[in-house]
Coordinates of C-alpha atoms in Angstrom, one line a residue:
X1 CA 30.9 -16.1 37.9
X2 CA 27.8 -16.4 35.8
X3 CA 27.9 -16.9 31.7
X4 CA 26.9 -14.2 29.8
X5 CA 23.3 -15.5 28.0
X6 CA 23.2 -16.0 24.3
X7 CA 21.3 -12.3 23.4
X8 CA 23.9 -10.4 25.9
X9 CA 26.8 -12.1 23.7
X10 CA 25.5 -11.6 20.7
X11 CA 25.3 -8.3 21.0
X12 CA 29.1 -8.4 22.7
X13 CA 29.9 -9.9 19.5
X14 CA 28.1 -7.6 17.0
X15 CA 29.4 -4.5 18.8
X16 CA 33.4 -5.8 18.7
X17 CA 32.7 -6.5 14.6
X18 CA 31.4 -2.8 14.6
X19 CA 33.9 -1.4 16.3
X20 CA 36.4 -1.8 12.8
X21 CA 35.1 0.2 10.0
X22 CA 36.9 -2.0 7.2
X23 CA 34.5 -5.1 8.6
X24 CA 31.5 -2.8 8.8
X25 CA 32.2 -1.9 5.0
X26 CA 32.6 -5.5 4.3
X27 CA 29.4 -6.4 6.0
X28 CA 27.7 -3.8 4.6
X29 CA 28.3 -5.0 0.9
X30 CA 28.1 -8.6 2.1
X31 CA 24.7 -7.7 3.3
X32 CA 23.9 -5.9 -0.2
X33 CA 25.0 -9.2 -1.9
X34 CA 22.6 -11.1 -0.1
X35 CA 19.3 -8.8 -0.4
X36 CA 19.9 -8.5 -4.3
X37 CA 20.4 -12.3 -4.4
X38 CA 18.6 -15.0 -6.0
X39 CA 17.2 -16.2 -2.5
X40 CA 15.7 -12.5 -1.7
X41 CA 14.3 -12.1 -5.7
X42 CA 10.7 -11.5 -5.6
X43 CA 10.8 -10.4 -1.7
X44 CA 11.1 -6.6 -1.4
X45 CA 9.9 -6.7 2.6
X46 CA 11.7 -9.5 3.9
X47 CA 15.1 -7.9 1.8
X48 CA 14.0 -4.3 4.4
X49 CA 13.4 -6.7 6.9
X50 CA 17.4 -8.1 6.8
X51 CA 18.8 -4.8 6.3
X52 CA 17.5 -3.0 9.3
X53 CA 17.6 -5.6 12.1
X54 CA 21.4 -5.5 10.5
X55 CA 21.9 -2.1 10.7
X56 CA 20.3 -1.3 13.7
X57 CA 22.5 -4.2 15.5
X58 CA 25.8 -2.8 14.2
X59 CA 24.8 0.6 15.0
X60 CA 24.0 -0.6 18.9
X61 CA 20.3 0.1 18.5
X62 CA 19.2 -3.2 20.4
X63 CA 16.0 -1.7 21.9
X64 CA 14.7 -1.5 18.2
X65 CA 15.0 -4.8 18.1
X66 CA 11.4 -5.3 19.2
X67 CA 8.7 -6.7 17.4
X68 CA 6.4 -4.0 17.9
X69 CA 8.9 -1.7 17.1
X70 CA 10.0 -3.0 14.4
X71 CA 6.1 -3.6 13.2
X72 CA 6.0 0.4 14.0
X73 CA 9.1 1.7 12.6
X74 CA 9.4 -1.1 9.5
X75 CA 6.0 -1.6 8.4
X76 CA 4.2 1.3 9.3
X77 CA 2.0 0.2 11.8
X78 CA 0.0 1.8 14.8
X79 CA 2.0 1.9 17.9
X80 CA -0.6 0.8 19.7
X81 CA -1.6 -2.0 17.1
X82 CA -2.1 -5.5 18.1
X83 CA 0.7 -7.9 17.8
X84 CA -1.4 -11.3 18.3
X85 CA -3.5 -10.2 15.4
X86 CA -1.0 -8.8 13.2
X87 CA 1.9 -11.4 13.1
X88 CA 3.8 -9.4 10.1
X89 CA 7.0 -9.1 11.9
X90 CA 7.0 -13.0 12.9
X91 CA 6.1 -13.9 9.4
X92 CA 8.6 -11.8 7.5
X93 CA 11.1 -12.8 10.1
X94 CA 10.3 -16.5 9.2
X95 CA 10.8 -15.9 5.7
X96 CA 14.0 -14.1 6.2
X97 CA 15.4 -17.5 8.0
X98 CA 14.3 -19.6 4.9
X99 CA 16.2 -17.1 2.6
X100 CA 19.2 -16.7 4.4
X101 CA 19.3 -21.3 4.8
X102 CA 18.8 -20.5 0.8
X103 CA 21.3 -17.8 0.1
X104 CA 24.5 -19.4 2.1
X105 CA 23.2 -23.5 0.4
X106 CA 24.1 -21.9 -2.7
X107 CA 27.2 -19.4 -1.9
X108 CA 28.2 -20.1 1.4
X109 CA 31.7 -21.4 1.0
X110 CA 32.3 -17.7 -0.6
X111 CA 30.9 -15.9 1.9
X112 CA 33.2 -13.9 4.3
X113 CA 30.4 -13.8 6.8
X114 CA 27.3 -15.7 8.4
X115 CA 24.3 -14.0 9.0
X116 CA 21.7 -15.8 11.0
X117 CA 18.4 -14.9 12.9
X118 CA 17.9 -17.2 15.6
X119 CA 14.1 -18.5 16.7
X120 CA 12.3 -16.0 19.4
X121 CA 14.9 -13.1 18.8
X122 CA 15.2 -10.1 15.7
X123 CA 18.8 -9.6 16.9
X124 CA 20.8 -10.9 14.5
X125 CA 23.5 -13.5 14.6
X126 CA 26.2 -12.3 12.6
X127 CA 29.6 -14.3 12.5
X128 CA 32.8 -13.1 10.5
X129 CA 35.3 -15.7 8.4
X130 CA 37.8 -15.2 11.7
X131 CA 35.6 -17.4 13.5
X132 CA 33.2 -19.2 10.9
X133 CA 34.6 -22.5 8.8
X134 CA 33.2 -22.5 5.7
X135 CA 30.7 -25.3 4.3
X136 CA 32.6 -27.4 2.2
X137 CA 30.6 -30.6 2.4
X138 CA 30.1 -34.0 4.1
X139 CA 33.6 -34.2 5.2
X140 CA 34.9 -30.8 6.2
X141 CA 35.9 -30.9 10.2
X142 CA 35.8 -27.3 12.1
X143 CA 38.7 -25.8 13.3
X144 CA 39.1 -24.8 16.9
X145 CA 37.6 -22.1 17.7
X146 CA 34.8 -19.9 19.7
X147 CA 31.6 -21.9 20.3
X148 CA 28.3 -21.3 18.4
X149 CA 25.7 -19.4 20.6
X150 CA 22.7 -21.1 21.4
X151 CA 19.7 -19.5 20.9
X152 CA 16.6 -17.8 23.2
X153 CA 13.8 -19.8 24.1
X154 CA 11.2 -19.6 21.0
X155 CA 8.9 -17.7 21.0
X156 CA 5.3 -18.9 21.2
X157 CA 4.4 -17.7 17.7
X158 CA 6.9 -20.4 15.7
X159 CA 7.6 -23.7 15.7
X160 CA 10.7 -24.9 18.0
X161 CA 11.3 -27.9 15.4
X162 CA 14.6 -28.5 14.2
X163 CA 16.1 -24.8 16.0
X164 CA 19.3 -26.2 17.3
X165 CA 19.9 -26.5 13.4
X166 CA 19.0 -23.4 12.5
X167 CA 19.9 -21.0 15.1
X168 CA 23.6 -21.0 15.6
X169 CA 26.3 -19.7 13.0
X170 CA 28.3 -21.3 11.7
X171 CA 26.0 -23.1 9.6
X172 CA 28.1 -25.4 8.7
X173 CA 29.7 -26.4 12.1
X174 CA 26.4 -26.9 13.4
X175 CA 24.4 -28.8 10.9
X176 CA 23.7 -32.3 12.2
X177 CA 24.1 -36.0 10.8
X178 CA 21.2 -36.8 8.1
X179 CA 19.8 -39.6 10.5
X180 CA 19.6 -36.3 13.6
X181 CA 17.8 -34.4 10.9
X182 CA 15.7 -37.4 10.2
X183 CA 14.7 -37.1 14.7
X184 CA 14.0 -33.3 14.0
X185 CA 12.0 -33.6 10.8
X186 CA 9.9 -36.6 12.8
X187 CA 9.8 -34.0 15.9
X188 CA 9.1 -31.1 13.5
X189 CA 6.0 -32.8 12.1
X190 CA 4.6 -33.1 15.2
X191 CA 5.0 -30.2 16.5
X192 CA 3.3 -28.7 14.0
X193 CA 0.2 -30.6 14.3
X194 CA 0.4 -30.1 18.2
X195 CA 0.6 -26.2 17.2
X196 CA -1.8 -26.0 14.7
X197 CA -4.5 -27.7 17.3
X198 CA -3.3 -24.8 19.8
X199 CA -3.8 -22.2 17.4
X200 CA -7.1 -23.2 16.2
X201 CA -8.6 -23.2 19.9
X202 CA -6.8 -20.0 20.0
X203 CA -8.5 -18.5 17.1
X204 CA -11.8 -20.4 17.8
X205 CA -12.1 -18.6 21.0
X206 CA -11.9 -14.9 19.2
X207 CA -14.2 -15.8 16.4
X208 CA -16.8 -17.1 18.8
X209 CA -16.0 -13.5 20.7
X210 CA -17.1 -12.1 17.5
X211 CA -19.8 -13.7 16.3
X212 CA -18.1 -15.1 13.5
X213 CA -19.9 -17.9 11.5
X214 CA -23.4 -17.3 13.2
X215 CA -24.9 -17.1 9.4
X216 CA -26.5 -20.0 7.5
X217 CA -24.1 -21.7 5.0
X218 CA -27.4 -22.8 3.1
X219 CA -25.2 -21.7 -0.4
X220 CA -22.4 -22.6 -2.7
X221 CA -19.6 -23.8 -2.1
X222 CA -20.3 -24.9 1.8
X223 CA -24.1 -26.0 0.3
X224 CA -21.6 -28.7 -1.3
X225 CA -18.7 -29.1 1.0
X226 CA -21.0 -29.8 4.9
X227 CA -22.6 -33.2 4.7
X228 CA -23.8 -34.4 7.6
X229 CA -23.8 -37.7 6.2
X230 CA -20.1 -37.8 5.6
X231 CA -16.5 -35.7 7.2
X232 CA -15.0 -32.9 5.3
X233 CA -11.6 -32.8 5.8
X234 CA -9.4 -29.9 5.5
X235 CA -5.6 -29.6 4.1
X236 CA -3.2 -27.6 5.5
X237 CA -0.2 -26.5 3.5
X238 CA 2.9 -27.7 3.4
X239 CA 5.7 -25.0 3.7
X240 CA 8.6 -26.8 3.8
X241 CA 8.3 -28.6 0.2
X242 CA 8.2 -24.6 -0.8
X243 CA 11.5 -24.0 0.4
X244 CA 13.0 -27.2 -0.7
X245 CA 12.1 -26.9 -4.0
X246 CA 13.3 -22.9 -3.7
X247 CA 16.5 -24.3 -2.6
X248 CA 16.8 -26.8 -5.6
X249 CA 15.5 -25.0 -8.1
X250 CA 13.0 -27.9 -9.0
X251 CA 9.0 -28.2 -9.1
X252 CA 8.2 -31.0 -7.2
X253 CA 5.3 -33.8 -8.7
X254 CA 2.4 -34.8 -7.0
X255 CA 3.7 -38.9 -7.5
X256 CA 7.2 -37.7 -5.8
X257 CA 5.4 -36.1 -2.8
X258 CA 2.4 -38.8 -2.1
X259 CA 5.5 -41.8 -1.9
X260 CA 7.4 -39.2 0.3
X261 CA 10.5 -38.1 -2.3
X262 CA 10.8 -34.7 -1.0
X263 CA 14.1 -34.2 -2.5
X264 CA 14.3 -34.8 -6.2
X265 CA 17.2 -36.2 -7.7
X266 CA 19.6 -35.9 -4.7
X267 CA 22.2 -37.2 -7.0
X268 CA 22.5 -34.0 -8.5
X269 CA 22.7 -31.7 -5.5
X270 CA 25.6 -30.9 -3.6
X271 CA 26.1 -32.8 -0.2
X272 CA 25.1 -29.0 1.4
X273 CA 21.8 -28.7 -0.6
X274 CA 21.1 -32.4 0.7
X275 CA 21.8 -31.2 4.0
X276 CA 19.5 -28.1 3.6
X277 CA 16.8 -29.9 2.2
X278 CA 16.6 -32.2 5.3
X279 CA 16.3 -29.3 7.4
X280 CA 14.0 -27.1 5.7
X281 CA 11.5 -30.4 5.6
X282 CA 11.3 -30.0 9.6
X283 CA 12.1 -26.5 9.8
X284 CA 9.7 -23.6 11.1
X285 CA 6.3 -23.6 9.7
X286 CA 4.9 -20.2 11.4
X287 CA 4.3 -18.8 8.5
X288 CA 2.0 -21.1 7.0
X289 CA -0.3 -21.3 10.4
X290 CA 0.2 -17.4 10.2
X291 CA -2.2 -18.1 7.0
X292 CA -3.6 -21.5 7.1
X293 CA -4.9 -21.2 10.9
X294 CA -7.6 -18.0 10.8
X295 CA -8.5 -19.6 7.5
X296 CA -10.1 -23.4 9.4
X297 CA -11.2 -21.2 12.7
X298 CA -13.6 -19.7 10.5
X299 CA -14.2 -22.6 8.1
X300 CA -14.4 -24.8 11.4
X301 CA -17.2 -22.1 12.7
X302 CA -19.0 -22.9 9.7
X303 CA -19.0 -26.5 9.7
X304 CA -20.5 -26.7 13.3
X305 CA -23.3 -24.4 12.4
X306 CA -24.2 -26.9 9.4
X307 CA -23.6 -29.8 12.0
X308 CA -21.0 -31.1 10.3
X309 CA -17.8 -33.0 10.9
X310 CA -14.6 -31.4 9.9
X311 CA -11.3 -32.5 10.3
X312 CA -7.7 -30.9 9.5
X313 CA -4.8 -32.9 7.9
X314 CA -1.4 -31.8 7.2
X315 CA -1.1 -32.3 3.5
X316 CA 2.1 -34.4 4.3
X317 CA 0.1 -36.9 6.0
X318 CA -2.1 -38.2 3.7
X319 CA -2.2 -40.5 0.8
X320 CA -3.6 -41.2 -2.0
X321 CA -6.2 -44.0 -0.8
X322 CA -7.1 -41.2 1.7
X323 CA -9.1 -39.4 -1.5
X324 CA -10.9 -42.5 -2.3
X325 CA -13.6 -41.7 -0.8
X326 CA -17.4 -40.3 -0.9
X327 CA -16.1 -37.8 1.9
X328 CA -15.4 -34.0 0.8
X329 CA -12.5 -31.9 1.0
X330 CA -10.9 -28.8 1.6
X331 CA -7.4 -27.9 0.7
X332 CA -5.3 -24.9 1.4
X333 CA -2.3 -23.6 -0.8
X334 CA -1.2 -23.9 -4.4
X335 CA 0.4 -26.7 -6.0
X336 CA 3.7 -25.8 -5.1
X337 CA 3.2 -25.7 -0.9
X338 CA 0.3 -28.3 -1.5
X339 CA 1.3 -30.7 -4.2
X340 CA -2.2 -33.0 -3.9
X341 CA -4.1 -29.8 -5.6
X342 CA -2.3 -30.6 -8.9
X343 CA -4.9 -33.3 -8.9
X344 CA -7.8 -31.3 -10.1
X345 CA -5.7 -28.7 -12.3
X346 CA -7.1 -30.1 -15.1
X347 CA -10.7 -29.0 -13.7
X348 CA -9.9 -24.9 -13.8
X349 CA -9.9 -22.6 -16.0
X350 CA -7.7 -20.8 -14.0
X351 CA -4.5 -23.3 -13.6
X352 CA -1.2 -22.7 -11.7
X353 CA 2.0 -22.6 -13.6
X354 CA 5.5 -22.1 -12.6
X355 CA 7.6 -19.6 -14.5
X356 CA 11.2 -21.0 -14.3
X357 CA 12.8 -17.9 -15.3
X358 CA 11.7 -15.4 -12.8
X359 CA 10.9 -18.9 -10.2
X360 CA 7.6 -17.8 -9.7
X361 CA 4.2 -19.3 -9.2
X362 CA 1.4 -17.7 -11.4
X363 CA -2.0 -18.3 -12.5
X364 CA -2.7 -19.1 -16.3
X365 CA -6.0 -17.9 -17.8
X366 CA -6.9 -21.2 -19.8
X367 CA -9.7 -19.8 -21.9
X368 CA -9.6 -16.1 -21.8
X369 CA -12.8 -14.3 -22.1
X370 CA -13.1 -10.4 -22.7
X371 CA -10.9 -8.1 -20.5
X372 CA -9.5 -10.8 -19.1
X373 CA -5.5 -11.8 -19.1
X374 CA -3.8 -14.6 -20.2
X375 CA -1.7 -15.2 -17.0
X376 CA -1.8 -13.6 -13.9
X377 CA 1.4 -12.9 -11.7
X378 CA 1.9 -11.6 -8.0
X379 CA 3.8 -8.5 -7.7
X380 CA 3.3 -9.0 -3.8
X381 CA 6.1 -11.8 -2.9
X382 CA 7.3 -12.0 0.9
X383 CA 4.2 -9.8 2.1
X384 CA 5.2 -6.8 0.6
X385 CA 3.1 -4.1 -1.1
X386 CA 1.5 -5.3 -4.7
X387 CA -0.9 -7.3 -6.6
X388 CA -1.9 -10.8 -5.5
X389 CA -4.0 -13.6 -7.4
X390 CA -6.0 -16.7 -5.7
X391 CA -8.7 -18.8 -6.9
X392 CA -11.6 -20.3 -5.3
X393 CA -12.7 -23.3 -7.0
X394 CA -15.3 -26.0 -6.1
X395 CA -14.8 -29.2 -8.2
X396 CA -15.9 -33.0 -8.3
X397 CA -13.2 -35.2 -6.5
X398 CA -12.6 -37.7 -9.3
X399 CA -14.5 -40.9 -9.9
X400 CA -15.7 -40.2 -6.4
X401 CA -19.2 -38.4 -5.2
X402 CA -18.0 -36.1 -2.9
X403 CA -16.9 -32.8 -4.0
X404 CA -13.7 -30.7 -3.0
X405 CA -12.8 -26.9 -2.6
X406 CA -9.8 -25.3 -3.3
X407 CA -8.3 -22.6 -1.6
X408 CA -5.5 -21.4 -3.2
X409 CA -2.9 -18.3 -4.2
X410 CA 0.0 -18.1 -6.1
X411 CA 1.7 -16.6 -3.1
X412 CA 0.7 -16.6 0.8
X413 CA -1.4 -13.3 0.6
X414 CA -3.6 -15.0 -2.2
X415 CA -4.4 -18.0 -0.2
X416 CA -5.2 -15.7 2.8
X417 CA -7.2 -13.3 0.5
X418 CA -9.4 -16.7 -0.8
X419 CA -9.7 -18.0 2.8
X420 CA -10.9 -14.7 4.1
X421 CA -13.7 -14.4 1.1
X422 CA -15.3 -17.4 1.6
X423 CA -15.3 -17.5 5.3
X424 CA -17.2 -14.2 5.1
X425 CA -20.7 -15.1 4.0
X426 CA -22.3 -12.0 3.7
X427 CA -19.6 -10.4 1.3
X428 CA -19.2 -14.2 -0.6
X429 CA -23.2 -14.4 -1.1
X430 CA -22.8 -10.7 -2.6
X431 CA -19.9 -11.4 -5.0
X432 CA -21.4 -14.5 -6.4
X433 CA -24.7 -12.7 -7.1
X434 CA -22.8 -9.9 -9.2
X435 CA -20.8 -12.6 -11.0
X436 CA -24.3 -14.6 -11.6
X437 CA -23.1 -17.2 -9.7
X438 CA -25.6 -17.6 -7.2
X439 CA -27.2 -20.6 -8.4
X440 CA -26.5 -24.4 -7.6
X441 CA -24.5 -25.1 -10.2
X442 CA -21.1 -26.9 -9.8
X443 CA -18.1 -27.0 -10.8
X444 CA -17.6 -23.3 -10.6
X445 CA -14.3 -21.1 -9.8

């Protein structure tokens, strides 16, 4: 007789839970715990985003289940809307992952139950302390018991790196030995690269559809960025150092990432954290390529207009002797998901900071002028509705001659927001002229 597949006994195992109303209650307020929680502070949509797929599992709502009716029913979207240009659902589900590896690093051997969301699926995995042993550390052995599900097949919109660690709860019976993680991370890596290379041809193909980048890039900042005469190469950001550093409560230095100390002083984490921090180093990056990839389509359309060379870098590949050079560059993400832009902080006017109190990026007005604030603070964490701040800054690469261009937000949105300005000439060409800016004058931001 055939196995039941991993979705079909999921949902066996979310309807028995339901079936007792004192678990249901105790889910319900476990659930609560977790959305007002440090992990989900700051993240109204991915804190909606846990709370339905939950509900709607323990009510037997499978069918909702669906990304495009969740993007309907969740988010408001179009029923007919386009799920390959509007990857909201994927993204927030994404996020939700990294929060839920946060939340259960820092009170999982409390918790009475394991909620997880396994790659390619929005049903939830959801596993009660009958069946779960707690994380207790390095040593702690698993009791007999039921067998953690394996998960779907992903899905082609997120990264399969690392998903036999992140898909199956218990967490902590699942979690694998540091030198496995070490494989994944490795395997994670490249991955990534091999998906960001897809995605790009991917988007290249519906830019050239559209037209996109047919202009001339004849003005500031691509005047400064396309040489023929020498490569510009583009930075991806790194998202995986974000959550890390999430998880540990720590701001990572540019020094400690360019010799590859991704977790700072392990010796005062907790074996779990240590664990953690291995696996969100090679875990799921579809949320950055949700941002980072439409933004080098279109700078990639521009460069081969100008006849120029571009190539794109993973910020974790490079080194310091890599910037040594007359070449130019273009890098995506704040300090905090691209630690090499800390660099040429010192440049800007407009800095990022990180606020340790709310553990929140911002932007820091340096030199104020008139009407303008002193610090500048997204209300619009996890992609939900608010305020977000980016900057767009062209700068002299130090002690070199070639020039580099930041892209950057103190969340995702304001890094999309900067990508999608300059990558449309005709509204970028109209905003510098109303900020007098038109003229070939560098640095300017």
């Amino acid at each position: 007789m055939p196995s039941m597949n991993p979705i079909d006994a999921r949902e066996a195992d979310i309807l028995k839970l339901a079936a007792s109303e004192p678990d249901v209650v105790q889910l319900r307020k476990h659930l609560r715990d977790i959305v007002e929680g440090t992990a989900f502070r700051g993240s109204h949509r991915s804190g909606q985003f846990l709370s339905y797929i939950v509900e709607q599992a323990i009510t037997g709502n499978f069918e909702s289940l669906k990304e495009r009716v969740i993007g309907v029913e969740l988010f408001g979207r179009s029923p007919s809307y386009d799920t390959g240009e509007d990857a909201i659902v994927r993204v927030t589900a994404s996020d939700v992952r990294k929060r839920l590896l946060q939340h259960y690093g820092q009170y999982g051997s409390a918790s009475p139950f394991r909620i997880s969301l396994p790659l390619g699926s929005y049903i939830p995995e959801i596993a009660h302390e009958h069946s779960v042993e707690s994380v207790r550390g390095i040593e702690t052995t698993p009791e007999p018991g039921p067998v953690a599900h394996s998960g779907p097949a992903t899905s082609k919109s997120e990264s399969p790196a690392v998903q036999d660690a992140l898909i199956a709860a218990p967490i902590g019976s699942q979690l694998e030995s540091v030198h496995r993680v070490g494989v994944n991370r490795r395997l994670g890596l490249v991955l990534g690269a091999l998906a960001l290379t897809l995605n790009l041809g991917l988007w290249g193909l519906f830019w050239l559809r559209r037209g996109v980048g047919s202009a001339a890039v004849s003005e500031l900042p691509w005047s400064a960025i396309f040489n023929p005469a020498h490569p510009t190469h583009l930075i991806t950001s790194d998202p995986g150092i974000v959550n890390v550093q999430e998880l540990t409560g720590t701001q990572l230095s540019v020094s400690d990432y360019a010799n590859h100390r991704f977790i700072p002083e392990p010796n005062g984490l907790t074996p779990d954290e240590i664990r953690f921090s291995h696996i969100l180093l090679g875990g799921d990056s579809s949320s950055a390529a949700a941002v980072d990839t439409p933004i080098a389509v279109g700078i990639a359309n521009l460069a081969r207009n100008s006849a120029s060379r571009l190539d794109v870098h993973a910020a974790r590949s490079i080194r310091f002797a890599d910037l040594k050079t007359d070449d130019n560059f273009i890098f995506l993400g704040s300090p905090r998901s691209d630690p090499w832009v800390a660099l040429f902080n010192d440049q800007l006017d407009f800095q990022f900071a990180f606020d340790k109190t709310s553990r929140q990026e911002f932007i820091r007005n340096v030199r104020p002028r008139q009407n303008e604030l002193p610090a500048y603070y997204p209300t619009a964490q996890g992609w939900a509705t608010g305020q977000s701040y980016g900057i767009v800054a062209l700068v002299q690469n130090p002690d070199q001659e070639g020039h580099v261009l930041l892209l950057a937000g103190a969340s995702g949105e304001g890094t999309e927001a900067a990508g999608k300005l300059v990558t449309d000439l005709p509204r970028l060409s109209q905003i510098l002229k109303s900020c007098g800016m038109d003229s070939p004058r560098r640095p300017w931001h």
